[in-house]
Amino acid sequence: MKTIFMNAVIVTMNDCFDVFNKGYLIAEDGVIKAVGPMEQCIDDFENMEVVDAEGGILIPGFVNTHTHIGMIPFRGLGEDMKDRLNRFLFPLEQKMMTSSLAKASAKYAVAEMQLSGITTFFDMYYFEDDIAEEVSLMGERAVLAETIIENTIDSKEPYGGLVYAEKFIERWSGKNNLITPSIAPHAPYSNTKDSLVTSKIIADKYNVPYMIHLAEMDYEVALLKHKYNMTPVEYLESIGFLSSNLVAAHCIFMNESDAEIMAHYGVNVSHCVVANTKSGKGISPVKLMQEKGVCVGLGTDGPISGNTLDMFTVMKTVALAQKTFLHDRSAYTSREILKMATIDGAKSLGIHKYTGSLEVGKRADVTIVETESINMYPMHDPYAALVYQANAGNVHTVYVDGVKRVHNKNLSSYSVKKLRHELEQASIEFNDAASKM
């Protein structure tokens, strides 16, 4: 069956940045068949599903390049605590996280992302084999990476995630066109050299993306400087870890040489500005990396770090933080920021040939942002309206792979109330333990 989206301000994010102020898009069997101005639409609407955007902005679904969807139960805990990761998060996670809790959290997180217009995400957590089942049922496009760290949650063996990850990748490779299995060693400071190298070997063996937290912590920088007289980037290069399949999250403490090394290997970056500024760690030198040729997408980080899983918050914070960091009001136009949230995010994940922009032949991952709410008037520039005016509450309709997932600001196949109840029940023991820490 065909679906036509009509009467929309279509922001394509193609190479020419075409915008159709009164446009249409036709999708069939999950593939975009036509896109352009309404006056060029030659199809009649018989036997079509008609989606009237009523002047709303139709954009490619957002691509969230870094998050931890199993961590909804942690949201709001330990706020304003110094070194929360080691003093609070890791101990509670080791003690209380289970497969059932991770699955309930994942479903809730996917719902939050879909309701905010995110159609693709790169996750890094545990129990990813179980999470993949839930994400698949909810119809979201995702790269799901099993975390590699010594004290893993879903294995009794040190670095047992390596065995888990390879089995997970073998099981899910080619199984579902929406799910890409992956692997993610935690960070240079928390992983041994052997575990980092083995993770890279596994990623290479199956030709899948892989992820790491990189140059995020000041103590990470100090540790590697003390042990090896190297920056985190130089250290990873020295052990053969870098490649174009790598997505490096955060990258706050970067110098010009680091950026040049990253560009040389084609390493991609996930800029998680909300989490970074909230934690007081610093602002990533994104412009420096982009000028050297590094592809940078945007990430929400996990719900304990960025709190909300929506790209509107991230985009606006990118603008505010980077303009302040560079002392330049003209730095980072709204179009550049939306590009990072869509097609550059898709490029970072290696999936830009079929998502990230609205072009004939690509998959129909589309989001409609309504323009009737009080905050959306006037709309002089759709790019600026999306970055500075819009919020997640303005998302009206979302399709993933041509399937309707959100309509009239509600999930099409799930109930938020039921998902929340399920998560509440799964969180009872977790919440009790958290209250005693």
Tab-separated table of C-alpha atoms in Angstrom:
chain	number	residue	atom	x	y	z
A	1	MET	CA	0.000	0.000	0.000
A	2	LYS	CA	1.127	3.522	-0.781
A	3	THR	CA	1.199	6.359	1.727
A	4	ILE	CA	1.187	9.993	0.644
A	5	PHE	CA	2.286	12.774	3.002
A	6	MET	CA	0.884	16.050	1.678
A	7	ASN	CA	0.647	19.747	2.464
A	8	ALA	CA	3.940	19.656	4.344
A	9	VAL	CA	6.961	21.898	4.542
A	10	ILE	CA	9.399	19.208	3.449
A	11	VAL	CA	12.979	19.607	4.648
A	12	THR	CA	14.784	16.889	2.701
A	13	MET	CA	18.350	17.158	4.097
A	14	ASN	CA	19.613	15.922	0.727
A	15	ASP	CA	22.910	17.159	-0.724
A	16	CYS	CA	21.197	20.254	-2.144
A	17	PHE	CA	19.207	20.902	1.063
A	18	ASP	CA	16.003	21.099	-0.964
A	19	VAL	CA	13.004	22.489	0.900
A	20	PHE	CA	9.467	22.271	-0.529
A	21	ASN	CA	7.251	24.792	1.236
A	22	LYS	CA	4.115	22.955	0.148
A	23	GLY	CA	5.322	19.504	-0.672
A	24	TYR	CA	4.408	15.856	-0.848
A	25	LEU	CA	6.161	12.549	-0.282
A	26	ILE	CA	4.991	9.117	-1.425
A	27	ALA	CA	6.191	5.908	0.223
A	28	GLU	CA	5.424	2.348	-0.788
A	29	ASP	CA	6.531	-0.834	0.957
A	30	GLY	CA	8.741	1.241	3.232
A	31	VAL	CA	10.569	2.988	0.375
A	32	ILE	CA	10.320	6.637	-0.664
A	33	LYS	CA	8.997	6.690	-4.241
A	34	ALA	CA	8.557	10.417	-4.839
A	35	VAL	CA	9.153	13.747	-3.113
A	36	GLY	CA	8.642	17.285	-4.338
A	37	PRO	CA	6.265	20.255	-4.566
A	38	MET	CA	2.525	19.516	-4.471
A	39	GLU	CA	1.968	20.903	-7.968
A	40	GLN	CA	4.187	18.136	-9.358
A	41	CYS	CA	2.228	15.337	-7.674
A	42	ILE	CA	0.675	13.311	-10.513
A	43	ASP	CA	-0.678	10.382	-8.493
A	44	ASP	CA	-4.333	10.218	-7.644
A	45	PHE	CA	-5.025	9.321	-4.034
A	46	GLU	CA	-7.055	6.196	-4.709
A	47	ASN	CA	-5.962	3.209	-2.627
A	48	MET	CA	-3.526	5.400	-0.737
A	49	GLU	CA	-3.174	6.159	2.935
A	50	VAL	CA	-3.320	9.960	3.035
A	51	VAL	CA	-1.421	11.833	5.745
A	52	ASP	CA	-2.242	15.535	5.645
A	53	ALA	CA	0.521	17.431	7.440
A	54	GLU	CA	-1.625	20.579	7.489
A	55	GLY	CA	1.400	22.811	7.052
A	56	GLY	CA	3.622	20.907	9.465
A	57	ILE	CA	7.328	20.322	8.870
A	58	LEU	CA	8.206	16.912	7.438
A	59	ILE	CA	11.801	15.894	8.123
A	60	PRO	CA	13.905	12.729	8.116
A	61	GLY	CA	13.582	10.902	11.425
A	62	PHE	CA	16.261	11.973	13.888
A	63	VAL	CA	19.302	9.739	14.397
A	64	ASN	CA	20.422	9.424	18.029
A	65	THR	CA	24.048	8.316	17.807
A	66	HIS	CA	24.631	7.471	21.482
A	67	THR	CA	22.377	6.361	24.310
A	68	HIS	CA	21.815	3.700	27.002
A	69	ILE	CA	18.162	2.670	26.806
A	70	GLY	CA	18.330	0.207	29.688
A	71	MET	CA	18.889	3.066	32.132
A	72	ILE	CA	15.498	4.766	32.434
A	73	PRO	CA	15.262	3.650	36.122
A	74	PHE	CA	18.379	5.737	36.882
A	75	ARG	CA	16.863	8.967	35.578
A	76	GLY	CA	16.997	11.703	38.221
A	77	LEU	CA	19.111	9.720	40.686
A	78	GLY	CA	22.227	11.192	42.254
A	79	GLU	CA	21.871	14.518	40.506
A	80	ASP	CA	24.563	17.063	41.445
A	81	MET	CA	26.723	14.299	42.960
A	82	LYS	CA	30.434	14.424	42.204
A	83	ASP	CA	31.854	11.336	40.459
A	84	ARG	CA	28.359	9.879	40.259
A	85	LEU	CA	29.530	7.195	37.803
A	86	ASN	CA	31.819	5.435	40.267
A	87	ARG	CA	30.158	6.362	43.576
A	88	PHE	CA	26.554	5.674	42.598
A	89	LEU	CA	25.819	4.372	39.108
A	90	PHE	CA	28.241	1.457	38.821
A	91	PRO	CA	27.491	0.020	42.307
A	92	LEU	CA	23.704	0.236	41.857
A	93	GLU	CA	23.888	-1.170	38.347
A	94	GLN	CA	26.007	-4.119	39.450
A	95	LYS	CA	23.667	-4.905	42.307
A	96	MET	CA	20.215	-4.367	40.826
A	97	MET	CA	20.128	-4.400	37.020
A	98	THR	CA	18.417	-7.470	35.532
A	99	SER	CA	17.288	-8.607	32.121
A	100	SER	CA	13.628	-7.961	32.906
A	101	LEU	CA	14.358	-4.448	34.158
A	102	ALA	CA	16.558	-3.665	31.139
A	103	LYS	CA	13.819	-4.859	28.759
A	104	ALA	CA	11.081	-2.831	30.443
A	105	SER	CA	13.359	0.206	30.415
A	106	ALA	CA	14.241	-0.315	26.755
A	107	LYS	CA	10.600	-0.371	25.681
A	108	TYR	CA	9.861	2.804	27.616
A	109	ALA	CA	12.936	4.500	26.160
A	110	VAL	CA	12.021	3.539	22.600
A	111	ALA	CA	8.530	4.927	23.171
A	112	GLU	CA	10.032	8.212	24.387
A	113	MET	CA	12.290	8.415	21.362
A	114	GLN	CA	9.543	7.622	18.885
A	115	LEU	CA	7.265	10.230	20.442
A	116	SER	CA	10.050	12.798	19.996
A	117	GLY	CA	10.719	11.929	16.346
A	118	ILE	CA	13.809	9.732	16.721
A	119	THR	CA	13.638	6.819	14.271
A	120	THR	CA	17.180	5.439	14.656
A	121	PHE	CA	19.507	5.091	17.646
A	122	PHE	CA	22.832	3.535	18.666
A	123	ASP	CA	22.545	1.867	22.063
A	124	MET	CA	25.289	0.733	24.419
A	125	TYR	CA	24.215	-1.425	27.321
A	126	TYR	CA	23.819	-4.983	28.641
A	127	PHE	CA	21.339	-7.782	27.879
A	128	GLU	CA	21.296	-6.538	24.296
A	129	ASP	CA	20.034	-9.869	22.946
A	130	ASP	CA	16.891	-9.452	25.063
A	131	ILE	CA	16.662	-5.729	24.299
A	132	ALA	CA	16.856	-6.470	20.578
A	133	GLU	CA	13.675	-8.530	20.784
A	134	GLU	CA	11.786	-5.618	22.338
A	135	VAL	CA	13.183	-2.995	19.974
A	136	SER	CA	12.297	-5.191	17.005
A	137	LEU	CA	8.706	-5.548	18.198
A	138	MET	CA	8.417	-1.784	18.610
A	139	GLY	CA	9.651	-1.254	15.062
A	140	GLU	CA	12.543	1.093	15.725
A	141	ARG	CA	15.744	1.188	13.671
A	142	ALA	CA	18.724	0.557	15.940
A	143	VAL	CA	22.350	-0.383	16.297
A	144	LEU	CA	22.548	-2.320	19.565
A	145	ALA	CA	25.952	-2.789	21.180
A	146	GLU	CA	26.803	-5.087	24.061
A	147	THR	CA	28.990	-3.256	26.576
A	148	ILE	CA	32.435	-4.716	27.247
A	149	ILE	CA	33.872	-4.076	30.706
A	150	GLU	CA	35.553	-6.247	33.334
A	151	ASN	CA	32.660	-6.440	35.802
A	152	THR	CA	29.857	-7.029	33.359
A	153	ILE	CA	26.262	-7.438	34.504
A	154	ASP	CA	25.050	-10.184	32.204
A	155	SER	CA	28.002	-12.554	32.664
A	156	LYS	CA	29.739	-13.999	35.712
A	157	GLU	CA	33.118	-14.046	33.976
A	158	PRO	CA	35.422	-11.008	33.776
A	159	TYR	CA	34.956	-9.510	30.325
A	160	GLY	CA	32.287	-12.113	29.679
A	161	GLY	CA	30.626	-9.565	27.424
A	162	LEU	CA	33.082	-10.515	24.694
A	163	VAL	CA	31.590	-13.999	24.383
A	164	TYR	CA	28.077	-12.625	24.806
A	165	ALA	CA	28.642	-9.961	22.143
A	166	GLU	CA	29.936	-12.372	19.523
A	167	LYS	CA	27.009	-14.732	20.029
A	168	PHE	CA	24.621	-11.782	19.920
A	169	ILE	CA	26.136	-10.509	16.669
A	170	GLU	CA	26.002	-13.981	15.103
A	171	ARG	CA	22.361	-14.393	16.075
A	172	TRP	CA	21.107	-11.017	14.863
A	173	SER	CA	23.230	-10.417	11.763
A	174	GLY	CA	20.804	-10.390	8.840
A	175	LYS	CA	17.889	-11.454	11.032
A	176	ASN	CA	16.028	-8.147	10.995
A	177	ASN	CA	16.487	-5.215	8.621
A	178	LEU	CA	15.941	-2.747	11.474
A	179	ILE	CA	18.425	-4.234	13.963
A	180	THR	CA	22.211	-4.113	13.603
A	181	PRO	CA	24.054	-5.992	16.383
A	182	SER	CA	27.256	-4.452	17.631
A	183	ILE	CA	29.906	-4.302	20.352
A	184	ALA	CA	31.044	-1.456	22.631
A	185	PRO	CA	34.059	-1.571	24.957
A	186	HIS	CA	33.311	0.951	27.682
A	187	ALA	CA	36.304	3.306	27.611
A	188	PRO	CA	40.118	3.390	27.364
A	189	TYR	CA	40.391	3.930	31.121
A	190	SER	CA	38.020	1.095	32.095
A	191	ASN	CA	39.107	-1.586	29.621
A	192	THR	CA	42.319	-3.563	29.321
A	193	LYS	CA	44.305	-3.421	26.114
A	194	ASP	CA	43.381	-7.048	25.368
A	195	SER	CA	39.656	-6.404	25.746
A	196	LEU	CA	39.864	-3.375	23.451
A	197	VAL	CA	41.810	-5.268	20.797
A	198	THR	CA	39.483	-8.280	21.005
A	199	SER	CA	36.440	-6.031	20.650
A	200	LYS	CA	37.933	-4.524	17.499
A	201	ILE	CA	38.679	-7.997	16.128
A	202	ILE	CA	35.052	-9.036	16.649
A	203	ALA	CA	33.752	-5.851	15.010
A	204	ASP	CA	36.054	-6.408	12.043
A	205	LYS	CA	35.111	-10.067	11.744
A	206	TYR	CA	31.420	-9.266	11.319
A	207	ASN	CA	31.902	-5.811	9.744
A	208	VAL	CA	29.652	-4.080	12.268
A	209	PRO	CA	29.839	-0.620	13.844
A	210	TYR	CA	31.402	-0.413	17.290
A	211	MET	CA	31.396	2.250	19.958
A	212	ILE	CA	33.472	3.567	22.838
A	213	HIS	CA	33.362	6.462	25.314
A	214	LEU	CA	36.431	8.494	24.375
A	215	ALA	CA	38.210	11.542	25.816
A	216	GLU	CA	35.272	12.109	28.149
A	217	MET	CA	36.899	12.184	31.584
A	218	ASP	CA	39.720	14.339	32.915
A	219	TYR	CA	41.040	11.368	34.878
A	220	GLU	CA	41.028	9.307	31.662
A	221	VAL	CA	43.331	11.866	30.074
A	222	ALA	CA	45.570	11.983	33.164
A	223	LEU	CA	45.789	8.186	33.428
A	224	LEU	CA	46.854	7.614	29.829
A	225	LYS	CA	49.269	10.535	29.972
A	226	HIS	CA	50.862	9.045	33.092
A	227	LYS	CA	51.023	5.433	31.832
A	228	TYR	CA	51.862	5.952	28.165
A	229	ASN	CA	52.545	9.654	27.665
A	230	MET	CA	49.684	9.613	25.159
A	231	THR	CA	46.282	11.176	24.705
A	232	PRO	CA	43.306	8.775	24.663
A	233	VAL	CA	43.167	9.033	20.871
A	234	GLU	CA	46.892	8.379	20.503
A	235	TYR	CA	46.606	5.360	22.791
A	236	LEU	CA	43.780	3.820	20.764
A	237	GLU	CA	45.729	4.425	17.568
A	238	SER	CA	48.790	2.728	19.066
A	239	ILE	CA	46.850	-0.493	19.691
A	240	GLY	CA	45.156	-0.524	16.290
A	241	PHE	CA	41.669	0.237	17.595
A	242	LEU	CA	40.610	3.064	15.276
A	243	SER	CA	38.637	2.619	12.038
A	244	SER	CA	35.766	4.071	10.031
A	245	ASN	CA	33.334	1.679	11.748
A	246	LEU	CA	34.017	3.291	15.130
A	247	VAL	CA	31.646	5.784	16.753
A	248	ALA	CA	33.446	7.607	19.557
A	249	ALA	CA	31.094	9.194	22.081
A	250	HIS	CA	31.846	12.554	23.742
A	251	CYS	CA	35.396	13.475	22.604
A	252	ILE	CA	35.646	16.503	24.887
A	253	PHE	CA	39.387	16.548	25.553
A	254	MET	CA	40.674	16.686	21.981
A	255	ASN	CA	43.554	18.621	20.469
A	256	GLU	CA	44.338	19.328	16.822
A	257	SER	CA	46.559	16.271	16.472
A	258	ASP	CA	43.827	14.047	17.922
A	259	ALA	CA	41.342	15.421	15.401
A	260	GLU	CA	43.753	14.752	12.559
A	261	ILE	CA	44.254	11.154	13.731
A	262	MET	CA	40.495	10.628	13.954
A	263	ALA	CA	40.019	12.017	10.450
A	264	HIS	CA	42.811	9.843	9.060
A	265	TYR	CA	41.060	6.671	10.208
A	266	GLY	CA	37.552	7.918	9.390
A	267	VAL	CA	36.437	7.687	13.021
A	268	ASN	CA	32.960	9.103	13.684
A	269	VAL	CA	31.944	11.147	16.723
A	270	SER	CA	28.749	11.337	18.773
A	271	HIS	CA	28.458	14.810	20.294
A	272	CYS	CA	26.470	14.518	23.553
A	273	VAL	CA	26.406	18.167	24.520
A	274	VAL	CA	23.581	18.029	27.082
A	275	ALA	CA	25.263	15.316	29.148
A	276	ASN	CA	28.681	16.959	28.830
A	277	THR	CA	27.583	20.415	29.932
A	278	LYS	CA	25.310	19.086	32.664
A	279	SER	CA	28.232	17.186	34.194
A	280	GLY	CA	30.538	20.186	33.892
A	281	LYS	CA	33.085	18.184	31.902
A	282	GLY	CA	33.437	20.660	29.073
A	283	ILE	CA	32.370	21.288	25.500
A	284	SER	CA	33.649	19.145	22.662
A	285	PRO	CA	35.649	21.040	19.996
A	286	VAL	CA	33.256	19.938	17.273
A	287	LYS	CA	34.218	22.614	14.766
A	288	LEU	CA	37.883	21.620	14.992
A	289	MET	CA	37.024	17.987	14.295
A	290	GLN	CA	34.680	18.836	11.424
A	291	GLU	CA	37.273	21.108	9.840
A	292	LYS	CA	39.687	18.168	9.881
A	293	GLY	CA	37.080	15.970	8.164
A	294	VAL	CA	35.540	14.062	11.089
A	295	CYS	CA	31.829	13.219	10.753
A	296	VAL	CA	29.937	14.316	13.874
A	297	GLY	CA	26.412	13.232	14.781
A	298	LEU	CA	24.367	14.076	17.859
A	299	GLY	CA	23.512	11.893	20.848
A	300	THR	CA	21.234	12.229	23.846
A	301	ASP	CA	23.440	9.971	25.980
A	302	GLY	CA	21.550	7.881	28.533
A	303	PRO	CA	18.546	9.033	30.560
A	304	ILE	CA	20.683	9.444	33.690
A	305	SER	CA	23.108	11.727	31.833
A	306	GLY	CA	20.959	13.791	29.491
A	307	ASN	CA	17.653	13.056	31.259
A	308	THR	CA	15.455	13.371	28.159
A	309	LEU	CA	15.704	11.235	25.048
A	310	ASP	CA	14.807	13.900	22.519
A	311	MET	CA	16.847	15.600	19.820
A	312	PHE	CA	15.208	19.015	20.162
A	313	THR	CA	16.862	19.554	23.543
A	314	VAL	CA	20.174	18.396	22.105
A	315	MET	CA	19.991	20.585	18.987
A	316	LYS	CA	19.218	23.771	20.894
A	317	THR	CA	21.950	23.048	23.434
A	318	VAL	CA	24.448	22.462	20.616
A	319	ALA	CA	23.653	25.927	19.319
A	320	LEU	CA	23.946	27.585	22.711
A	321	ALA	CA	27.062	25.720	23.808
A	322	GLN	CA	29.026	25.908	20.568
A	323	LYS	CA	28.267	29.599	19.942
A	324	THR	CA	29.435	30.357	23.487
A	325	PHE	CA	32.470	28.079	23.201
A	326	LEU	CA	33.515	29.768	19.944
A	327	HIS	CA	32.380	33.268	21.021
A	328	ASP	CA	30.613	33.542	17.665
A	329	ARG	CA	26.879	34.097	17.254
A	330	SER	CA	27.089	33.086	13.583
A	331	ALA	CA	28.705	29.727	14.338
A	332	TYR	CA	26.567	26.675	13.651
A	333	THR	CA	23.563	27.631	11.597
A	334	SER	CA	20.274	25.881	12.265
A	335	ARG	CA	20.710	23.939	9.027
A	336	GLU	CA	24.125	22.690	10.095
A	337	ILE	CA	22.732	21.516	13.426
A	338	LEU	CA	19.771	19.721	11.829
A	339	LYS	CA	22.251	18.079	9.449
A	340	MET	CA	24.151	16.693	12.438
A	341	ALA	CA	20.878	15.364	13.892
A	342	THR	CA	19.848	13.589	10.693
A	343	ILE	CA	22.065	12.744	7.724
A	344	ASP	CA	25.404	13.161	9.535
A	345	GLY	CA	24.121	10.891	12.288
A	346	ALA	CA	23.226	8.318	9.651
A	347	LYS	CA	26.681	8.685	8.086
A	348	SER	CA	28.267	8.157	11.504
A	349	LEU	CA	26.430	4.843	11.817
A	350	GLY	CA	27.178	3.828	8.227
A	351	ILE	CA	23.494	3.729	7.243
A	352	HIS	CA	23.193	6.944	5.212
A	353	LYS	CA	22.496	5.054	1.989
A	354	TYR	CA	19.023	4.202	3.245
A	355	THR	CA	18.108	6.736	5.926
A	356	GLY	CA	18.947	10.201	7.232
A	357	SER	CA	17.436	12.206	4.350
A	358	LEU	CA	14.207	12.255	2.335
A	359	GLU	CA	15.248	10.977	-1.089
A	360	VAL	CA	13.775	8.577	-3.614
A	361	GLY	CA	14.993	5.061	-2.917
A	362	LYS	CA	15.659	5.574	0.785
A	363	ARG	CA	13.608	4.012	3.543
A	364	ALA	CA	10.616	5.982	4.745
A	365	ASP	CA	11.818	7.145	8.167
A	366	VAL	CA	9.862	10.382	8.524
A	367	THR	CA	8.775	12.747	11.274
A	368	ILE	CA	6.114	15.452	11.084
A	369	VAL	CA	6.460	18.405	13.452
A	370	GLU	CA	3.179	20.295	13.734
A	371	THR	CA	3.205	24.067	13.502
A	372	GLU	CA	-0.147	24.884	15.125
A	373	SER	CA	1.072	25.049	18.740
A	374	ILE	CA	1.697	28.434	20.307
A	375	ASN	CA	5.497	28.079	20.261
A	376	MET	CA	5.611	27.402	16.523
A	377	TYR	CA	4.312	30.770	15.325
A	378	PRO	CA	5.599	32.581	13.396
A	379	MET	CA	7.754	30.245	11.305
A	380	HIS	CA	10.035	32.332	9.141
A	381	ASP	CA	12.610	29.556	8.649
A	382	PRO	CA	11.860	25.842	9.137
A	383	TYR	CA	15.454	25.073	10.173
A	384	ALA	CA	15.441	27.751	12.868
A	385	ALA	CA	11.960	26.733	14.004
A	386	LEU	CA	13.113	23.148	14.499
A	387	VAL	CA	16.269	24.071	16.408
A	388	TYR	CA	15.078	27.016	18.512
A	389	GLN	CA	11.277	26.838	18.786
A	390	ALA	CA	10.169	23.229	18.565
A	391	ASN	CA	10.161	20.641	21.333
A	392	ALA	CA	9.277	16.959	21.570
A	393	GLY	CA	5.656	17.861	22.268
A	394	ASN	CA	5.345	19.239	18.734
A	395	VAL	CA	5.989	15.840	17.121
A	396	HIS	CA	2.691	14.779	15.562
A	397	THR	CA	3.462	11.785	13.322
A	398	VAL	CA	6.348	9.334	12.980
A	399	TYR	CA	6.893	6.536	10.474
A	400	VAL	CA	9.771	4.068	10.724
A	401	ASP	CA	10.543	2.028	7.627
A	402	GLY	CA	7.180	3.088	6.214
A	403	VAL	CA	5.202	1.905	9.238
A	404	LYS	CA	3.218	4.341	11.358
A	405	ARG	CA	4.601	4.418	14.902
A	406	VAL	CA	3.205	7.735	16.163
A	407	HIS	CA	0.023	9.517	15.106
A	408	ASN	CA	-1.627	12.563	16.619
A	409	LYS	CA	1.115	12.601	19.290
A	410	ASN	CA	0.298	9.076	20.504
A	411	LEU	CA	1.967	5.736	19.974
A	412	SER	CA	0.141	3.768	17.296
A	413	SER	CA	0.626	0.267	18.700
A	414	TYR	CA	1.523	0.733	22.357
A	415	SER	CA	0.128	2.480	25.414
A	416	VAL	CA	2.490	4.729	27.355
A	417	LYS	CA	0.398	4.045	30.455
A	418	LYS	CA	0.919	0.285	30.104
A	419	LEU	CA	4.623	0.648	29.341
A	420	ARG	CA	5.042	2.835	32.404
A	421	HIS	CA	3.145	0.376	34.609
A	422	GLU	CA	5.339	-2.455	33.357
A	423	LEU	CA	8.472	-0.446	34.125
A	424	GLU	CA	7.181	0.573	37.558
A	425	GLN	CA	6.594	-3.081	38.471
A	426	ALA	CA	10.026	-4.106	37.223
A	427	SER	CA	11.660	-1.243	39.176
A	428	ILE	CA	10.308	-1.954	42.668
A	429	GLU	CA	13.430	-3.629	44.070
A	430	PHE	CA	15.702	-1.271	42.144
A	431	ASN	CA	14.001	1.800	43.580
A	432	ASP	CA	14.199	0.386	47.091
A	433	ALA	CA	17.933	-0.203	46.744
A	434	ALA	CA	18.463	3.257	45.233
A	435	SER	CA	16.686	4.916	48.158
A	436	LYS	CA	19.175	3.346	50.580
A	437	MET	CA	22.329	4.510	48.805
